[in-house]
């Protein structure tokens, strides 16, 4: 692993790229996982930061960039939103109001800007966002191609622990795998990567580049990523934020719960651990726990075929007459109208 030298002072990068190249191959993809912090409660500034990072990655020849979970909108680490069993506080409701305001609508102007970034820098982009759909928020991954087209999204199907207080649940209609010239790309977010049936659904769709945006910086996360690469015979790209206390608003505006004293500004509250792993389980780049970084590797897609020769969990290593999976992949709506919506009927009654 080597650090790419910094350009001249006039174009000084935000930080050096961590680079691990592979051997040349007939089908090679330059991929980067972005390890950086949100500008919390400031979505326009976060979008500006995302563009600077994407431009820098593109300058190193990146064809695919994967950003962390909830990069746009923010991961509210340490916050309780004033919730205890049987009670919510007025302050917690107002925290949610601010968090709701930082989220983005899909489609929407922020999505248009991300698409324009992908097209401008000719990079496939996988971006973790907090999606606002009415008054419910979802932890979502957005996919864009290198021509600046929005491809689609994946909503986290199972938020973890207190995340369930602030995020809704995705359904089976947003578990896509996109076939692109650089490979078949899909994603699962954080601990839903530990759900065997969700992984199997992605494998059945032929995922080759498995993106795993996360908020888990523990050492044990690496074991999960290596296992998924081996199990799925796919490349695994896991991107996490690297955050210090100063990356969040200061107290009392933002308080880290469960600590006797608020951390000092320089305290690391999420140490990253972003990593790229091959289908054989080899670590190609990372994990990085040192700070914000661009972590890159060259992916030889022919490695997928070699790995599947050993183990194809939805092919020659399956036993469907014994074990099978049914995925309910239709959109699930809590309310369905058999006639035009009430608002449309009200408008027609005025005529």
mmCIF file of C-alpha atoms in Angstrom:
data_model
loop_
_atom_site.group_PDB
_atom_site.id
_atom_site.type_symbol
_atom_site.label_atom_id
_atom_site.label_comp_id
_atom_site.label_asym_id
_atom_site.label_seq_id
_atom_site.Cartn_x
_atom_site.Cartn_y
_atom_site.Cartn_z
ATOM 1 C CA UNK A 1 0.000 0.000 0.000
ATOM 2 C CA UNK A 2 1.322 3.442 -0.958
ATOM 3 C CA UNK A 3 0.263 7.031 -0.510
ATOM 4 C CA UNK A 4 -0.251 8.939 -3.733
ATOM 5 C CA UNK A 5 1.891 12.109 -3.620
ATOM 6 C CA UNK A 6 0.020 15.352 -3.041
ATOM 7 C CA UNK A 7 -0.389 17.647 -6.080
ATOM 8 C CA UNK A 8 0.910 21.226 -6.053
ATOM 9 C CA UNK A 9 -0.251 23.589 -3.324
ATOM 10 C CA UNK A 10 -2.721 25.269 -5.698
ATOM 11 C CA UNK A 11 -4.615 21.989 -6.062
ATOM 12 C CA UNK A 12 -3.808 20.483 -2.712
ATOM 13 C CA UNK A 13 -6.155 17.525 -2.042
ATOM 14 C CA UNK A 14 -8.273 17.202 1.051
ATOM 15 C CA UNK A 15 -6.117 14.211 1.965
ATOM 16 C CA UNK A 16 -3.899 11.676 0.277
ATOM 17 C CA UNK A 17 -5.366 8.699 -1.541
ATOM 18 C CA UNK A 18 -4.582 5.286 -0.103
ATOM 19 C CA UNK A 19 -3.774 3.224 -3.175
ATOM 20 C CA UNK A 20 -3.480 -0.528 -3.625
ATOM 21 C CA UNK A 21 -3.305 -1.514 -7.281
ATOM 22 C CA UNK A 22 -3.736 -5.015 -8.666
ATOM 23 C CA UNK A 23 -2.163 -6.830 -11.594
ATOM 24 C CA UNK A 24 -3.314 -5.860 -15.074
ATOM 25 C CA UNK A 25 -6.287 -7.726 -16.467
ATOM 26 C CA UNK A 26 -8.514 -7.616 -19.512
ATOM 27 C CA UNK A 27 -11.368 -6.332 -17.296
ATOM 28 C CA UNK A 28 -10.079 -4.040 -14.563
ATOM 29 C CA UNK A 29 -12.074 -1.467 -12.615
ATOM 30 C CA UNK A 30 -10.488 1.254 -10.514
ATOM 31 C CA UNK A 31 -12.656 1.541 -7.372
ATOM 32 C CA UNK A 32 -12.473 3.909 -4.416
ATOM 33 C CA UNK A 33 -14.189 3.859 -1.038
ATOM 34 C CA UNK A 34 -14.461 7.322 0.480
ATOM 35 C CA UNK A 35 -13.779 7.574 4.216
ATOM 36 C CA UNK A 36 -14.909 11.025 5.334
ATOM 37 C CA UNK A 37 -17.300 12.795 7.668
ATOM 38 C CA UNK A 38 -20.603 14.496 6.966
ATOM 39 C CA UNK A 39 -20.922 18.223 7.647
ATOM 40 C CA UNK A 40 -23.676 17.570 10.154
ATOM 41 C CA UNK A 41 -26.941 19.562 9.820
ATOM 42 C CA UNK A 42 -25.536 21.244 6.694
ATOM 43 C CA UNK A 43 -26.588 19.339 3.597
ATOM 44 C CA UNK A 44 -25.399 21.957 1.056
ATOM 45 C CA UNK A 45 -21.910 21.950 2.636
ATOM 46 C CA UNK A 46 -21.902 18.133 2.643
ATOM 47 C CA UNK A 47 -22.747 18.115 -1.072
ATOM 48 C CA UNK A 48 -19.880 20.536 -1.695
ATOM 49 C CA UNK A 49 -17.544 18.241 0.231
ATOM 50 C CA UNK A 50 -18.796 15.215 -1.707
ATOM 51 C CA UNK A 51 -17.976 16.961 -4.984
ATOM 52 C CA UNK A 52 -14.461 17.845 -3.842
ATOM 53 C CA UNK A 53 -13.864 14.243 -2.823
ATOM 54 C CA UNK A 54 -15.303 12.874 -6.056
ATOM 55 C CA UNK A 55 -13.177 15.253 -8.126
ATOM 56 C CA UNK A 56 -10.079 14.147 -6.252
ATOM 57 C CA UNK A 57 -10.918 10.462 -6.675
ATOM 58 C CA UNK A 58 -11.519 11.000 -10.389
ATOM 59 C CA UNK A 59 -8.103 12.653 -10.710
ATOM 60 C CA UNK A 60 -6.581 9.324 -9.627
ATOM 61 C CA UNK A 61 -8.488 7.454 -12.350
ATOM 62 C CA UNK A 62 -11.365 6.163 -10.219
ATOM 63 C CA UNK A 63 -14.246 4.625 -12.174
ATOM 64 C CA UNK A 64 -16.419 3.760 -9.150
ATOM 65 C CA UNK A 65 -16.716 5.700 -5.881
ATOM 66 C CA UNK A 66 -18.591 4.426 -2.826
ATOM 67 C CA UNK A 67 -19.481 6.815 0.001
ATOM 68 C CA UNK A 68 -20.426 5.877 3.590
ATOM 69 C CA UNK A 69 -23.817 5.199 5.087
ATOM 70 C CA UNK A 70 -25.852 8.389 5.615
ATOM 71 C CA UNK A 71 -23.128 10.639 4.211
ATOM 72 C CA UNK A 72 -25.766 13.084 2.933
ATOM 73 C CA UNK A 73 -28.055 13.864 5.869
ATOM 74 C CA UNK A 74 -25.743 12.465 8.520
ATOM 75 C CA UNK A 75 -25.509 9.516 10.889
ATOM 76 C CA UNK A 76 -26.773 10.844 14.270
ATOM 77 C CA UNK A 77 -24.222 9.000 16.353
ATOM 78 C CA UNK A 78 -24.753 9.324 20.103
ATOM 79 C CA UNK A 79 -28.180 10.944 19.838
ATOM 80 C CA UNK A 80 -31.257 9.499 21.554
ATOM 81 C CA UNK A 81 -33.804 11.972 20.143
ATOM 82 C CA UNK A 82 -35.209 12.156 23.664
ATOM 83 C CA UNK A 83 -36.674 8.657 23.534
ATOM 84 C CA UNK A 84 -37.183 6.336 26.478
ATOM 85 C CA UNK A 85 -39.750 3.537 26.634
ATOM 86 C CA UNK A 86 -43.130 5.197 27.033
ATOM 87 C CA UNK A 87 -41.864 8.759 26.662
ATOM 88 C CA UNK A 88 -40.529 11.325 24.168
ATOM 89 C CA UNK A 89 -39.271 14.793 24.998
ATOM 90 C CA UNK A 90 -39.996 18.128 23.338
ATOM 91 C CA UNK A 91 -36.245 18.619 22.785
ATOM 92 C CA UNK A 92 -36.024 15.225 21.103
ATOM 93 C CA UNK A 93 -38.900 16.069 18.773
ATOM 94 C CA UNK A 94 -37.116 19.262 17.782
ATOM 95 C CA UNK A 95 -33.908 17.306 17.144
ATOM 96 C CA UNK A 96 -35.869 15.113 14.780
ATOM 97 C CA UNK A 97 -37.280 18.215 13.071
ATOM 98 C CA UNK A 98 -33.727 19.414 12.342
ATOM 99 C CA UNK A 99 -32.644 15.967 11.203
ATOM 100 C CA UNK A 100 -35.713 15.726 8.948
ATOM 101 C CA UNK A 101 -34.755 19.082 7.395
ATOM 102 C CA UNK A 102 -31.247 17.777 6.606
ATOM 103 C CA UNK A 103 -32.605 14.778 4.677
ATOM 104 C CA UNK A 104 -33.210 14.822 0.919
ATOM 105 C CA UNK A 105 -36.116 13.860 -1.294
ATOM 106 C CA UNK A 106 -35.658 11.225 -4.001
ATOM 107 C CA UNK A 107 -36.016 12.443 -6.709
ATOM 108 C CA UNK A 108 -35.115 16.012 -5.849
ATOM 109 C CA UNK A 109 -32.595 18.794 -6.423
ATOM 110 C CA UNK A 110 -29.872 17.111 -4.353
ATOM 111 C CA UNK A 111 -30.262 13.923 -6.399
ATOM 112 C CA UNK A 112 -29.972 16.013 -9.571
ATOM 113 C CA UNK A 113 -26.756 17.534 -8.260
ATOM 114 C CA UNK A 114 -25.279 14.132 -7.396
ATOM 115 C CA UNK A 115 -26.164 12.888 -10.880
ATOM 116 C CA UNK A 116 -24.458 15.928 -12.389
ATOM 117 C CA UNK A 117 -21.334 15.212 -10.309
ATOM 118 C CA UNK A 118 -21.192 11.622 -11.531
ATOM 119 C CA UNK A 119 -21.523 12.783 -15.131
ATOM 120 C CA UNK A 120 -19.032 15.618 -14.753
ATOM 121 C CA UNK A 121 -16.292 13.378 -13.381
ATOM 122 C CA UNK A 122 -17.301 10.272 -15.411
ATOM 123 C CA UNK A 123 -17.553 8.103 -12.304
ATOM 124 C CA UNK A 124 -20.107 5.529 -11.186
ATOM 125 C CA UNK A 125 -21.310 6.811 -7.829
ATOM 126 C CA UNK A 126 -22.810 4.932 -4.868
ATOM 127 C CA UNK A 127 -23.931 7.423 -2.223
ATOM 128 C CA UNK A 128 -25.350 6.910 1.268
ATOM 129 C CA UNK A 129 -28.132 9.386 2.052
ATOM 130 C CA UNK A 130 -30.970 9.999 4.462
ATOM 131 C CA UNK A 131 -34.076 10.025 2.287
ATOM 132 C CA UNK A 132 -37.144 12.045 3.247
ATOM 133 C CA UNK A 133 -40.457 10.608 2.041
ATOM 134 C CA UNK A 134 -43.165 12.776 3.508
ATOM 135 C CA UNK A 135 -42.544 12.706 7.253
ATOM 136 C CA UNK A 136 -40.711 9.373 7.335
ATOM 137 C CA UNK A 137 -36.960 9.056 6.864
ATOM 138 C CA UNK A 138 -35.127 6.138 5.277
ATOM 139 C CA UNK A 139 -31.452 5.190 5.299
ATOM 140 C CA UNK A 140 -30.870 4.843 1.575
ATOM 141 C CA UNK A 141 -28.159 4.221 -1.002
ATOM 142 C CA UNK A 142 -28.415 5.995 -4.372
ATOM 143 C CA UNK A 143 -26.782 4.709 -7.568
ATOM 144 C CA UNK A 144 -25.596 6.854 -10.503
ATOM 145 C CA UNK A 145 -23.832 5.955 -13.731
ATOM 146 C CA UNK A 146 -20.854 7.728 -15.263
ATOM 147 C CA UNK A 147 -23.092 9.504 -17.777
ATOM 148 C CA UNK A 148 -24.884 11.366 -14.997
ATOM 149 C CA UNK A 149 -27.995 9.205 -14.882
ATOM 150 C CA UNK A 150 -29.724 8.288 -11.629
ATOM 151 C CA UNK A 151 -30.117 4.509 -11.711
ATOM 152 C CA UNK A 152 -32.146 3.789 -8.572
ATOM 153 C CA UNK A 153 -31.961 3.241 -4.835
ATOM 154 C CA UNK A 154 -31.781 0.737 -2.026
ATOM 155 C CA UNK A 155 -33.572 1.469 1.230
ATOM 156 C CA UNK A 156 -32.202 -0.202 4.343
ATOM 157 C CA UNK A 157 -34.648 -3.008 5.116
ATOM 158 C CA UNK A 158 -33.782 -3.315 8.810
ATOM 159 C CA UNK A 159 -32.516 -0.356 10.828
ATOM 160 C CA UNK A 160 -30.535 -1.392 13.911
ATOM 161 C CA UNK A 161 -31.492 -0.713 17.532
ATOM 162 C CA UNK A 162 -32.432 2.964 18.104
ATOM 163 C CA UNK A 163 -32.191 3.641 14.367
ATOM 164 C CA UNK A 164 -35.693 2.161 14.231
ATOM 165 C CA UNK A 165 -36.981 5.209 16.122
ATOM 166 C CA UNK A 166 -35.893 7.606 13.358
ATOM 167 C CA UNK A 167 -35.821 5.540 10.134
ATOM 168 C CA UNK A 168 -38.515 3.610 8.308
ATOM 169 C CA UNK A 169 -38.075 0.122 6.850
ATOM 170 C CA UNK A 170 -37.332 -0.501 3.185
ATOM 171 C CA UNK A 171 -39.253 -3.196 1.309
ATOM 172 C CA UNK A 172 -38.301 -5.799 -1.267
ATOM 173 C CA UNK A 173 -38.806 -3.448 -4.203
ATOM 174 C CA UNK A 174 -35.525 -1.642 -3.559
ATOM 175 C CA UNK A 175 -32.964 -4.457 -3.558
ATOM 176 C CA UNK A 176 -31.468 -3.724 -6.974
ATOM 177 C CA UNK A 177 -28.386 -4.993 -8.734
ATOM 178 C CA UNK A 178 -27.484 -2.818 -11.721
ATOM 179 C CA UNK A 179 -25.757 -4.327 -14.728
ATOM 180 C CA UNK A 180 -23.175 -1.812 -15.928
ATOM 181 C CA UNK A 181 -20.114 -1.854 -18.216
ATOM 182 C CA UNK A 182 -17.913 -2.025 -15.094
ATOM 183 C CA UNK A 183 -19.788 -4.920 -13.488
ATOM 184 C CA UNK A 184 -23.008 -5.731 -11.650
ATOM 185 C CA UNK A 185 -23.343 -3.349 -8.699
ATOM 186 C CA UNK A 186 -25.557 -3.693 -5.614
ATOM 187 C CA UNK A 187 -25.524 -2.653 -1.976
ATOM 188 C CA UNK A 188 -26.553 -3.522 1.549
ATOM 189 C CA UNK A 189 -26.210 -1.082 4.441
ATOM 190 C CA UNK A 190 -24.417 -1.709 7.737
ATOM 191 C CA UNK A 191 -25.900 -4.528 9.815
ATOM 192 C CA UNK A 192 -28.338 -5.681 7.147
ATOM 193 C CA UNK A 193 -25.159 -7.178 5.678
ATOM 194 C CA UNK A 194 -25.479 -9.730 8.475
ATOM 195 C CA UNK A 195 -28.892 -10.881 7.154
ATOM 196 C CA UNK A 196 -28.193 -14.111 5.203
ATOM 197 C CA UNK A 197 -31.400 -14.001 3.162
ATOM 198 C CA UNK A 198 -30.844 -10.428 2.020
ATOM 199 C CA UNK A 199 -27.331 -11.338 0.923
ATOM 200 C CA UNK A 200 -28.707 -14.351 -0.925
ATOM 201 C CA UNK A 201 -31.146 -12.136 -2.823
ATOM 202 C CA UNK A 202 -28.217 -9.989 -4.000
ATOM 203 C CA UNK A 203 -26.208 -13.062 -4.972
ATOM 204 C CA UNK A 204 -29.188 -14.372 -6.968
ATOM 205 C CA UNK A 205 -29.224 -11.105 -8.922
ATOM 206 C CA UNK A 206 -25.595 -11.689 -9.844
ATOM 207 C CA UNK A 207 -23.886 -8.985 -7.811
ATOM 208 C CA UNK A 208 -20.170 -8.700 -8.651
ATOM 209 C CA UNK A 209 -19.327 -5.445 -6.868
ATOM 210 C CA UNK A 210 -21.034 -5.618 -3.484
ATOM 211 C CA UNK A 211 -21.090 -2.197 -1.798
ATOM 212 C CA UNK A 212 -21.416 -2.109 1.983
ATOM 213 C CA UNK A 213 -21.711 1.452 3.313
ATOM 214 C CA UNK A 214 -21.620 1.235 7.098
ATOM 215 C CA UNK A 215 -21.365 3.008 10.448
ATOM 216 C CA UNK A 216 -19.609 0.069 12.155
ATOM 217 C CA UNK A 217 -15.904 0.695 12.782
ATOM 218 C CA UNK A 218 -15.268 -2.265 15.076
ATOM 219 C CA UNK A 219 -12.561 -4.791 14.203
ATOM 220 C CA UNK A 220 -15.162 -7.560 13.942
ATOM 221 C CA UNK A 221 -16.747 -5.785 10.950
ATOM 222 C CA UNK A 222 -13.773 -6.892 8.875
ATOM 223 C CA UNK A 223 -14.637 -10.536 9.468
ATOM 224 C CA UNK A 224 -18.144 -9.958 8.089
ATOM 225 C CA UNK A 225 -16.785 -8.261 4.975
ATOM 226 C CA UNK A 226 -14.306 -11.064 4.264
ATOM 227 C CA UNK A 227 -17.022 -13.666 4.785
ATOM 228 C CA UNK A 228 -19.376 -11.919 2.345
ATOM 229 C CA UNK A 229 -16.661 -11.725 -0.307
ATOM 230 C CA UNK A 230 -15.988 -15.458 0.036
ATOM 231 C CA UNK A 231 -19.653 -16.435 0.313
ATOM 232 C CA UNK A 232 -20.782 -14.327 -2.640
ATOM 233 C CA UNK A 233 -17.698 -14.699 -4.818
ATOM 234 C CA UNK A 234 -17.766 -10.929 -5.256
ATOM 235 C CA UNK A 235 -15.740 -7.822 -4.533
ATOM 236 C CA UNK A 236 -16.801 -6.102 -1.308
ATOM 237 C CA UNK A 237 -16.370 -2.343 -0.942
ATOM 238 C CA UNK A 238 -17.129 -1.100 2.564
ATOM 239 C CA UNK A 239 -17.103 2.673 3.197
ATOM 240 C CA UNK A 240 -17.403 4.212 6.662
ATOM 241 C CA UNK A 241 -17.111 7.735 7.986
ATOM 242 C CA UNK A 242 -14.137 8.908 10.002
ATOM 243 C CA UNK A 243 -15.510 11.434 12.509
ATOM 244 C CA UNK A 244 -14.257 13.437 15.430
ATOM 245 C CA UNK A 245 -16.465 15.123 18.007
ATOM 246 C CA UNK A 246 -15.813 18.463 16.307
ATOM 247 C CA UNK A 247 -17.515 17.192 13.131
ATOM 248 C CA UNK A 248 -20.842 17.377 15.004
ATOM 249 C CA UNK A 249 -22.458 20.548 16.406
ATOM 250 C CA UNK A 250 -21.093 21.524 19.843
ATOM 251 C CA UNK A 251 -23.022 20.982 23.083
ATOM 252 C CA UNK A 252 -25.688 21.767 24.128
ATOM 253 C CA UNK A 253 -26.878 21.886 20.503
ATOM 254 C CA UNK A 254 -25.766 18.265 20.031
ATOM 255 C CA UNK A 255 -25.086 15.911 22.943
ATOM 256 C CA UNK A 256 -23.487 12.455 22.881
ATOM 257 C CA UNK A 257 -25.659 10.391 25.228
ATOM 258 C CA UNK A 258 -24.349 7.643 27.471
ATOM 259 C CA UNK A 259 -21.143 9.481 28.380
ATOM 260 C CA UNK A 260 -20.396 11.163 31.697
ATOM 261 C CA UNK A 261 -18.698 14.059 29.925
ATOM 262 C CA UNK A 262 -19.071 15.252 26.357
ATOM 263 C CA UNK A 263 -16.047 14.106 24.293
ATOM 264 C CA UNK A 264 -13.343 16.659 23.558
ATOM 265 C CA UNK A 265 -13.421 18.157 20.031
ATOM 266 C CA UNK A 266 -10.542 15.941 18.835
ATOM 267 C CA UNK A 267 -12.015 12.696 20.208
ATOM 268 C CA UNK A 268 -12.563 10.123 17.446
ATOM 269 C CA UNK A 269 -16.202 9.010 17.581
ATOM 270 C CA UNK A 270 -16.048 6.808 14.461
ATOM 271 C CA UNK A 271 -12.675 5.444 13.382
ATOM 272 C CA UNK A 272 -13.512 4.297 9.844
ATOM 273 C CA UNK A 273 -12.168 0.893 8.893
ATOM 274 C CA UNK A 274 -13.117 1.251 5.220
ATOM 275 C CA UNK A 275 -11.861 -1.679 3.179
ATOM 276 C CA UNK A 276 -11.866 -3.362 -0.249
ATOM 277 C CA UNK A 277 -11.831 -7.166 -0.427
ATOM 278 C CA UNK A 278 -11.475 -9.545 -3.379
ATOM 279 C CA UNK A 279 -13.738 -12.531 -4.171
ATOM 280 C CA UNK A 280 -11.032 -14.811 -2.758
ATOM 281 C CA UNK A 281 -11.176 -13.011 0.597
ATOM 282 C CA UNK A 282 -7.917 -11.121 0.134
ATOM 283 C CA UNK A 283 -7.780 -7.580 1.476
ATOM 284 C CA UNK A 284 -6.897 -5.339 -1.474
ATOM 285 C CA UNK A 285 -6.890 -2.006 0.373
ATOM 286 C CA UNK A 286 -7.437 -0.932 3.969
ATOM 287 C CA UNK A 287 -8.780 -1.197 6.512
ATOM 288 C CA UNK A 288 -7.874 2.391 7.315
ATOM 289 C CA UNK A 289 -8.306 3.766 10.858
ATOM 290 C CA UNK A 290 -5.983 6.763 10.531
ATOM 291 C CA UNK A 291 -8.287 9.514 9.306
ATOM 292 C CA UNK A 292 -10.204 10.734 6.279
ATOM 293 C CA UNK A 293 -8.938 8.994 3.145
ATOM 294 C CA UNK A 294 -9.615 7.811 -0.364
ATOM 295 C CA UNK A 295 -8.957 4.061 -0.353
ATOM 296 C CA UNK A 296 -8.549 2.503 -3.785
ATOM 297 C CA UNK A 297 -7.885 -0.780 -5.536
ATOM 298 C CA UNK A 298 -7.973 -2.195 -9.048
ATOM 299 C CA UNK A 299 -10.645 -4.883 -9.376
ATOM 300 C CA UNK A 300 -9.976 -7.725 -11.808
ATOM 301 C CA UNK A 301 -13.518 -8.868 -12.613
ATOM 302 C CA UNK A 302 -12.236 -12.207 -13.871
ATOM 303 C CA UNK A 303 -11.568 -12.993 -10.197
ATOM 304 C CA UNK A 304 -15.350 -13.366 -9.814
ATOM 305 C CA UNK A 305 -15.382 -16.286 -12.255
ATOM 306 C CA UNK A 306 -12.428 -17.920 -10.524
ATOM 307 C CA UNK A 307 -14.151 -17.631 -7.153
ATOM 308 C CA UNK A 308 -17.449 -19.022 -8.457
ATOM 309 C CA UNK A 309 -15.610 -22.121 -9.655
ATOM 310 C CA UNK A 310 -14.972 -22.889 -5.996
ATOM 311 C CA UNK A 311 -18.311 -21.819 -4.577
ATOM 312 C CA UNK A 312 -21.496 -20.500 -6.205
ATOM 313 C CA UNK A 313 -24.082 -20.181 -3.455
ATOM 314 C CA UNK A 314 -26.998 -19.710 -5.889
ATOM 315 C CA UNK A 315 -25.608 -22.084 -8.517
ATOM 316 C CA UNK A 316 -23.701 -25.328 -8.272
ATOM 317 C CA UNK A 317 -23.420 -25.063 -4.470
ATOM 318 C CA UNK A 318 -27.179 -24.683 -3.911
ATOM 319 C CA UNK A 319 -29.796 -27.329 -3.024
ATOM 320 C CA UNK A 320 -33.133 -25.719 -3.974
ATOM 321 C CA UNK A 321 -35.059 -28.944 -3.417
ATOM 322 C CA UNK A 322 -34.098 -28.618 0.268
ATOM 323 C CA UNK A 323 -33.538 -24.885 0.830
ATOM 324 C CA UNK A 324 -35.030 -22.038 -1.191
ATOM 325 C CA UNK A 325 -35.829 -18.335 -0.843
ATOM 326 C CA UNK A 326 -38.867 -16.315 -1.945
ATOM 327 C CA UNK A 327 -38.386 -12.537 -2.166
ATOM 328 C CA UNK A 328 -41.490 -10.346 -2.038
ATOM 329 C CA UNK A 329 -40.213 -7.654 -4.366
ATOM 330 C CA UNK A 330 -43.392 -5.675 -4.995
ATOM 331 C CA UNK A 331 -43.646 -2.176 -3.474
ATOM 332 C CA UNK A 332 -45.549 -2.291 -0.190
ATOM 333 C CA UNK A 333 -47.805 0.690 0.501
ATOM 334 C CA UNK A 334 -49.787 1.073 3.753
ATOM 335 C CA UNK A 335 -52.684 2.679 1.851
ATOM 336 C CA UNK A 336 -53.965 1.838 -1.630
ATOM 337 C CA UNK A 337 -56.786 3.757 -3.325
ATOM 338 C CA UNK A 338 -58.946 2.105 -5.980
ATOM 339 C CA UNK A 339 -60.091 5.481 -7.323
ATOM 340 C CA UNK A 340 -58.316 8.807 -7.840
ATOM 341 C CA UNK A 341 -56.689 10.211 -4.711
ATOM 342 C CA UNK A 342 -58.802 12.285 -2.300
ATOM 343 C CA UNK A 343 -56.996 15.478 -3.319
ATOM 344 C CA UNK A 344 -57.827 14.852 -6.978
ATOM 345 C CA UNK A 345 -61.481 14.187 -6.132
ATOM 346 C CA UNK A 346 -61.650 17.424 -4.153
ATOM 347 C CA UNK A 347 -60.270 19.346 -7.125
ATOM 348 C CA UNK A 348 -62.774 17.777 -9.520
ATOM 349 C CA UNK A 349 -65.691 18.605 -7.222
ATOM 350 C CA UNK A 350 -64.832 22.298 -7.506
ATOM 351 C CA UNK A 351 -65.277 22.317 -11.263
#
